[in-house]
Tab-separated table of C-alpha atoms in Angstrom:
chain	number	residue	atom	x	y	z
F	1	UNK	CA	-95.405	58.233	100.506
F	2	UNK	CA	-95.340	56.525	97.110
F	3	UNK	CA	-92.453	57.342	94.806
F	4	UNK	CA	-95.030	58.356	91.714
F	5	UNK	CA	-95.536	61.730	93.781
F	6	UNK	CA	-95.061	64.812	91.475
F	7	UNK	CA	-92.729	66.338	93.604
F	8	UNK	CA	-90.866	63.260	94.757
F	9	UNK	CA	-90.545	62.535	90.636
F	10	UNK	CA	-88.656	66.209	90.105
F	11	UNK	CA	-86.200	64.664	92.844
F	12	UNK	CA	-85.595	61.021	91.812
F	13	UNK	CA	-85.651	61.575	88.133
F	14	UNK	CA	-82.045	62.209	87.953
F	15	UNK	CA	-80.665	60.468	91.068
F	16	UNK	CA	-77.851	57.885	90.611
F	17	UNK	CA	-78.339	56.423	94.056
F	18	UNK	CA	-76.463	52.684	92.837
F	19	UNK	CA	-73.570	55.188	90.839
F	20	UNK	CA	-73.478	57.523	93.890
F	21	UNK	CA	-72.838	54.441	96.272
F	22	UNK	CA	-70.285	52.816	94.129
F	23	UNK	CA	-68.481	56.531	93.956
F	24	UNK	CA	-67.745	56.685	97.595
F	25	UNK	CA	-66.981	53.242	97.815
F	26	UNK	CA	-63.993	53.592	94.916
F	27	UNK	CA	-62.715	56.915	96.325
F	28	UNK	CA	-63.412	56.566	100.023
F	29	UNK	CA	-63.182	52.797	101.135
F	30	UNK	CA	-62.493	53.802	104.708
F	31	UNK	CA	-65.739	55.672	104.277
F	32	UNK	CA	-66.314	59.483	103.564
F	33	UNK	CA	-65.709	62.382	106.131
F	34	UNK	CA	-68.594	65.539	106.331
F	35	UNK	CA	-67.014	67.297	103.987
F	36	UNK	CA	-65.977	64.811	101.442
F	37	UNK	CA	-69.868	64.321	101.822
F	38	UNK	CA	-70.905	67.747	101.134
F	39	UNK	CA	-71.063	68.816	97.753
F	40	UNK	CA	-73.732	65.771	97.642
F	41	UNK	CA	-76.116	65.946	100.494
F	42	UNK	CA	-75.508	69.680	101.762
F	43	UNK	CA	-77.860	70.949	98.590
F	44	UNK	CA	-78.855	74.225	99.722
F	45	UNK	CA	-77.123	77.691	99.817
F	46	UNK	CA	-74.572	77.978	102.121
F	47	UNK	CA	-73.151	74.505	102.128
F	48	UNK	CA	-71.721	72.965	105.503
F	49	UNK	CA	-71.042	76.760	107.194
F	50	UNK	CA	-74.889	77.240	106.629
F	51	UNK	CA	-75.924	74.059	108.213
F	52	UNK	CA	-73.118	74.433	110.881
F	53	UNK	CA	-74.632	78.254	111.578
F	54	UNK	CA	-78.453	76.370	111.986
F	55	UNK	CA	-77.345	74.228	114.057
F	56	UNK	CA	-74.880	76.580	116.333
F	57	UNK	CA	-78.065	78.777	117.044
F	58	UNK	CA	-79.692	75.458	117.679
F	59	UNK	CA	-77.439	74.365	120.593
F	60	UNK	CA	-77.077	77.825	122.236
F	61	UNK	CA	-81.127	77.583	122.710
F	62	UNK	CA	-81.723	73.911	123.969
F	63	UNK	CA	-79.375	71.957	127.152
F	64	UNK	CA	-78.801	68.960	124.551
F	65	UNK	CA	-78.566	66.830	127.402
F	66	UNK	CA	-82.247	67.384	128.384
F	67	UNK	CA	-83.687	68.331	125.000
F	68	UNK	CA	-81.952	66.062	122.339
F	69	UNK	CA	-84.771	65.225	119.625
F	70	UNK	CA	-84.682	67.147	116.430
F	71	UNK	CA	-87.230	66.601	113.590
F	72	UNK	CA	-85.197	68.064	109.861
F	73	UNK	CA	-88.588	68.273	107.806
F	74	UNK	CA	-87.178	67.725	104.217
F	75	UNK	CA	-84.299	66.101	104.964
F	76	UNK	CA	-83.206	65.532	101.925
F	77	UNK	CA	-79.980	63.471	101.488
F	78	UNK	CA	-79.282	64.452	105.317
F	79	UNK	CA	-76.352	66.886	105.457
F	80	UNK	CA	-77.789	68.829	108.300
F	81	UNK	CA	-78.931	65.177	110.014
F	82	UNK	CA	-75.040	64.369	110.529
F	83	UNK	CA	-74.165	67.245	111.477
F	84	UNK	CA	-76.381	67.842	114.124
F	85	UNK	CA	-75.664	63.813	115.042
F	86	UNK	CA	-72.373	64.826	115.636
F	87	UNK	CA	-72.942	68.000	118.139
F	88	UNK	CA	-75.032	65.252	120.299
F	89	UNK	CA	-78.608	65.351	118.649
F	90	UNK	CA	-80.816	62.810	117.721
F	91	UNK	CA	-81.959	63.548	114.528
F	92	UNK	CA	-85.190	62.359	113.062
F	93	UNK	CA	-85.114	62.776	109.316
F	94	UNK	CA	-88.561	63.121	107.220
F	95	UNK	CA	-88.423	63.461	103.550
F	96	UNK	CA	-91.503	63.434	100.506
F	97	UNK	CA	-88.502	61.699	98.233
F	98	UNK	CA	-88.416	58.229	99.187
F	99	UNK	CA	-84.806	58.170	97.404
F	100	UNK	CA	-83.395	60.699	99.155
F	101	UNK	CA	-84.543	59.011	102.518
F	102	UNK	CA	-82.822	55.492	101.413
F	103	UNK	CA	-79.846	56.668	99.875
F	104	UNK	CA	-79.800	59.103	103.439
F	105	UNK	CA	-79.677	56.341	105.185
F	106	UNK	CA	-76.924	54.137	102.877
F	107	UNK	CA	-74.767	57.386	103.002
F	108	UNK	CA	-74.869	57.516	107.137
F	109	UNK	CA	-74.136	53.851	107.008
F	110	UNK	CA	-70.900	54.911	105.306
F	111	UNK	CA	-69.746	58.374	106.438
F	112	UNK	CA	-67.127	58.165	109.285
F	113	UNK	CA	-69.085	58.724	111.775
F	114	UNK	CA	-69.408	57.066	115.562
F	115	UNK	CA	-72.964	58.905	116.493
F	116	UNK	CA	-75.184	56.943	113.492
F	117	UNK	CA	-77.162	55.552	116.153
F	118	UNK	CA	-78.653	59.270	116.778
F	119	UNK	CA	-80.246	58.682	113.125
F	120	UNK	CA	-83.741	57.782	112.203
F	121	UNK	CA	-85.139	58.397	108.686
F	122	UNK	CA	-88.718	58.502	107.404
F	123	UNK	CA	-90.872	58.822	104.368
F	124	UNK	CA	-93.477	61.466	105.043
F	125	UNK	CA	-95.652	64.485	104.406
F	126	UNK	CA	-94.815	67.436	106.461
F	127	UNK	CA	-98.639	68.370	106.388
F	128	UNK	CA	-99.279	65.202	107.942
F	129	UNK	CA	-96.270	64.236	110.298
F	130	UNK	CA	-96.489	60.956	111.131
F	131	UNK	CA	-95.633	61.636	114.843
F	132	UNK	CA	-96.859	62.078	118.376
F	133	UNK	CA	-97.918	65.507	120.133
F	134	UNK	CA	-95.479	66.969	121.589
F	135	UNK	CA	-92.431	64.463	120.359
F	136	UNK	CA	-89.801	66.835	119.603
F	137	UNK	CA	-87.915	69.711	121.163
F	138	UNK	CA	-86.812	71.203	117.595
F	139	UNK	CA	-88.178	71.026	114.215
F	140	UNK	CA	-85.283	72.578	111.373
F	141	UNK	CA	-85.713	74.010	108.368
F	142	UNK	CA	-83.670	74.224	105.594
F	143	UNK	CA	-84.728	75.417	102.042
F	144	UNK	CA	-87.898	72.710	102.375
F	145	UNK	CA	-90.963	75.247	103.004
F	146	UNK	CA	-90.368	76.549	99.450
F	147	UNK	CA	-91.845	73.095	98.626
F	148	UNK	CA	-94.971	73.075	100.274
F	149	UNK	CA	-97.914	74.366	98.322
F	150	UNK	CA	-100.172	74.419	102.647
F	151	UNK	CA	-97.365	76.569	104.372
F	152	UNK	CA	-99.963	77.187	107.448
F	153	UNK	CA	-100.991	73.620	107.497
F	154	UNK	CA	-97.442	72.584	107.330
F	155	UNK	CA	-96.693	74.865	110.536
F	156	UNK	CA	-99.698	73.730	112.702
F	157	UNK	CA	-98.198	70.047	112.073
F	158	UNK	CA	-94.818	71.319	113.521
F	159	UNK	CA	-96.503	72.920	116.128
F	160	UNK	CA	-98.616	70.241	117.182
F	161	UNK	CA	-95.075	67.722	117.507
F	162	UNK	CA	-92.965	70.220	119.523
F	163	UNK	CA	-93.324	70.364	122.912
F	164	UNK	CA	-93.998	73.689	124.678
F	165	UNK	CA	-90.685	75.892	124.787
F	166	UNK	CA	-89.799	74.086	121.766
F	167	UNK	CA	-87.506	75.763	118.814
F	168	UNK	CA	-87.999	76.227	115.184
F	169	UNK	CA	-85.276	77.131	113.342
F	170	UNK	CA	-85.504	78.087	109.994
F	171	UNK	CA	-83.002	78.408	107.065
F	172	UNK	CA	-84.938	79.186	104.145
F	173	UNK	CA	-85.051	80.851	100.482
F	174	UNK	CA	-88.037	83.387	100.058
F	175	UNK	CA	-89.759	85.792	97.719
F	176	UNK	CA	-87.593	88.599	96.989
F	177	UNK	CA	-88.552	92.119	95.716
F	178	UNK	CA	-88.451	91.214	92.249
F	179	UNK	CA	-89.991	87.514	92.550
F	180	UNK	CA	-91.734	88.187	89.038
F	181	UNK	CA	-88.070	87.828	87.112
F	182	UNK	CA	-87.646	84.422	88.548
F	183	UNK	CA	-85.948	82.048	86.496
F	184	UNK	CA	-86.506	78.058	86.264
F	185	UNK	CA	-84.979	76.075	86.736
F	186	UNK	CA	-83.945	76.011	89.839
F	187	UNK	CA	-82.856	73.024	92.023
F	188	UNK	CA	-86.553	72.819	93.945
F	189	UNK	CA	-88.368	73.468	91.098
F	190	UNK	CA	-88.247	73.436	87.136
F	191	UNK	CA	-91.454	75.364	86.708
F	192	UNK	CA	-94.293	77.472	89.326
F	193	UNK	CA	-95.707	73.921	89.845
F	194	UNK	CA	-93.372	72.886	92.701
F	195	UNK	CA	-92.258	76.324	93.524
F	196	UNK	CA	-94.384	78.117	97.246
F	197	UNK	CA	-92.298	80.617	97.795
F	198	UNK	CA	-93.422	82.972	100.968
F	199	UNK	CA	-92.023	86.880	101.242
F	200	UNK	CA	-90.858	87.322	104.386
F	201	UNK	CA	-93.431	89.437	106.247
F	202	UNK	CA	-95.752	86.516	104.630
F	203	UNK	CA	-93.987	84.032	106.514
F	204	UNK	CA	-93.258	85.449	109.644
F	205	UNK	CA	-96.879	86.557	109.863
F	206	UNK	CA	-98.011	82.405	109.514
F	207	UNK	CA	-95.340	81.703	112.122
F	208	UNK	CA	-97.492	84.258	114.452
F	209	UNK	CA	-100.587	83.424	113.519
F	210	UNK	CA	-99.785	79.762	113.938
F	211	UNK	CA	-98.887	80.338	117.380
F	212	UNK	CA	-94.964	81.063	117.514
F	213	UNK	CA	-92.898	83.531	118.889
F	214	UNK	CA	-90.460	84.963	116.903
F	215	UNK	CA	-87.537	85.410	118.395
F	216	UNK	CA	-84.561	85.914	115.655
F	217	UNK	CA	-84.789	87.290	111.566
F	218	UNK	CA	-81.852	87.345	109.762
F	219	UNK	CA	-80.938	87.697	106.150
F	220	UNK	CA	-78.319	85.938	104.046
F	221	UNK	CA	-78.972	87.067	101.265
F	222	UNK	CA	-75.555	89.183	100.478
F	223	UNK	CA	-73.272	86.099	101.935
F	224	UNK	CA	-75.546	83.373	99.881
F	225	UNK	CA	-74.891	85.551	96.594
F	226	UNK	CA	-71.149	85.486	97.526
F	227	UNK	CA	-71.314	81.622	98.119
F	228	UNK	CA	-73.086	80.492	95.313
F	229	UNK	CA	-70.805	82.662	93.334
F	230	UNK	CA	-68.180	80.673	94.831
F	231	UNK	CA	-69.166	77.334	93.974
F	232	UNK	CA	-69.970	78.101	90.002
F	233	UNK	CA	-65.957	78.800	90.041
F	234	UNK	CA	-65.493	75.378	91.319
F	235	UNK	CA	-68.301	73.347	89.147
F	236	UNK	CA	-67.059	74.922	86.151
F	237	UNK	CA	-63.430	74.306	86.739
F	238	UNK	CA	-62.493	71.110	84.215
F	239	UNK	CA	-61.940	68.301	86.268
F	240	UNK	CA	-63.946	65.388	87.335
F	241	UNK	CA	-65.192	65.800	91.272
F	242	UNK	CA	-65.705	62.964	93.591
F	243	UNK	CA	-69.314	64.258	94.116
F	244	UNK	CA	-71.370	67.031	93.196
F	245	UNK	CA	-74.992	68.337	92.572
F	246	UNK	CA	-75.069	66.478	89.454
F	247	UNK	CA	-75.073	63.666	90.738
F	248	UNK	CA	-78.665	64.044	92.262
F	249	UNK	CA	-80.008	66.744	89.203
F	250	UNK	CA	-78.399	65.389	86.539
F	251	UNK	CA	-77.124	67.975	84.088
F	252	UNK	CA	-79.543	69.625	84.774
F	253	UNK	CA	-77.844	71.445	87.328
F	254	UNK	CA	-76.075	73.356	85.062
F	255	UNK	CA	-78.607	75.380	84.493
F	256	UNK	CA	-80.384	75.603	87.911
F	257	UNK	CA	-76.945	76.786	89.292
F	258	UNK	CA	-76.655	79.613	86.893
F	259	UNK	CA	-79.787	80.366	87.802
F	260	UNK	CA	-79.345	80.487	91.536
F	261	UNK	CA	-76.303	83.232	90.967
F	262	UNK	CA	-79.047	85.367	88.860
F	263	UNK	CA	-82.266	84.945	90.870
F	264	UNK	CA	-80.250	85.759	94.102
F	265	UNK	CA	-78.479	88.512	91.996
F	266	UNK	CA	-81.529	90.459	90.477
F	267	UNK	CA	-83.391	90.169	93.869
F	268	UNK	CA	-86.274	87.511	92.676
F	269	UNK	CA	-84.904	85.516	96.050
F	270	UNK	CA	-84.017	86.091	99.282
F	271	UNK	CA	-82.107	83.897	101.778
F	272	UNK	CA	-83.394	84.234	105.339
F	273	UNK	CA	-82.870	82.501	108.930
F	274	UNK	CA	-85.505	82.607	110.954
F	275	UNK	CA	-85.715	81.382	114.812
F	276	UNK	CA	-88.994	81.383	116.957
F	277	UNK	CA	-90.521	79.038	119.792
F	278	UNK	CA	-93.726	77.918	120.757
């Protein structure tokens, strides 16, 4: 996927891939633990207890030992990826943003970790997966959908690479009642253009029309709020961290963070988890 795409641009414009590299190398030469990691490439609501959650409803559906391969659509800068590398997976990462999927890969090539060889990175479109029928036994999901202006097209793809029996797990942000007082920007979006947001009924209704099962809805919503509310307390406290959003967004985080407290606040969002199988 070339690096002039529109959304890929709202991603790299900021990023400080060399700066971010030469960070971790100063502070952590041995290389950086998961959570040293984390206020970088964990980027969604919720942090590493969200992704730790995913991935704990993950293992209690599929023997690992039979059914390994996971496919992360929008990995991003591969939080989730190392985690679920750790528990035993092998993790296939896809990503629109070319520079998230390189520095994703310089960062696992770093991070103390002995299961990198679990890891596999590529630069894709989720309406168009680049893989074989049938090639996975999970696809994940973690605020990505919200990016995809063909939601149903996007499902039939994960569909079509998960074999039959296979799990979709979803941690996402939707539509909430009051989706009309949403503010930009926001990390996945600085206008409508790049924003898809789904309700929930919308989305569950795809996943059943696309051929899953649904087997598990849960909201976040109240604990995201509390979380987010959380980590403004620590980006606003006055000292320089080893990492952080900014790093990726620029200062233009600032804002989007504020933003994520209000939209969650004044119900324009919702945070859901959603399992199902096909």
């Amino acid at each position: 996927m070339p690096s002039f795409h529109p959304l890929a641009d709202h991603y790299q414009r900021a990023l400080r891939a060399d700066d971010v590299l030469a960070q971790i190398d100063v502070h952590y030469p041995d290389g950086p633990t998961l959570h040293q990691l984390a206020p970088l490439d964990q980027l969604h609501i919720g942090g590493v207890a969200a992704s730790s959650r995913l991935l704990e409803r993950l293992s209690a559906s599929l023997d690992i030992r039979a059914h390994p391969k996971v496919l992360d659509i929008g990995a991003g800068l591969g939080g989730l990826m190392r985690q679920g590398a750790a528990l035993g997976f092998q993790m296939t990462g896809l990503d629109i943003t070319h520079g998230f999927s390189a520095l994703n890969q310089a960062l696992s090539t770093r991070v103390q970790q002995p299961d990198a060889h679990l890891l596999s990175w590529v630069t894709g479109d989720a309406s168009a997966l680049p893989f074989a029928d049938n090639s996975f036994d999970a696809v994940l999901f973690q605020h990505s959908l919200l990016n995809m202006p063909d939601a149903p097209r996007v499902l039939a793809q994960s569909r079509r690479v998960l074999r039959p029996g296979g799990q979709l797990v979803m941690h996402e942000v939707v539509s909430g009642p009051n989706v009309a007082a949403l503010r930009f920007p926001v990390p996945w979006a600085v206008s409508l253009e790049h924003s898809h947001l789904l309700s929930l009924i919308e989305l569950t209704q795809l996943l059943e029309a696309g051929g899953f099962a649904i087997e598990h809805v849960d909201d976040w919503s109240d604990a995201a709020l509390a979380w987010r509310h959380r980590q403004r307390k620590k980006e606003q406290t006055p000292r320089q961290a080893v990492l952080s959003p900014q790093w990726v967004f620029g200062e233009r985080f600032i804002g989007m963070g504020k933003n994520l407290v209000d939209n969650l606040a004044e119900g324009a969002i919702k945070v859901v988890e959603i399992q199902a199988s096909c």
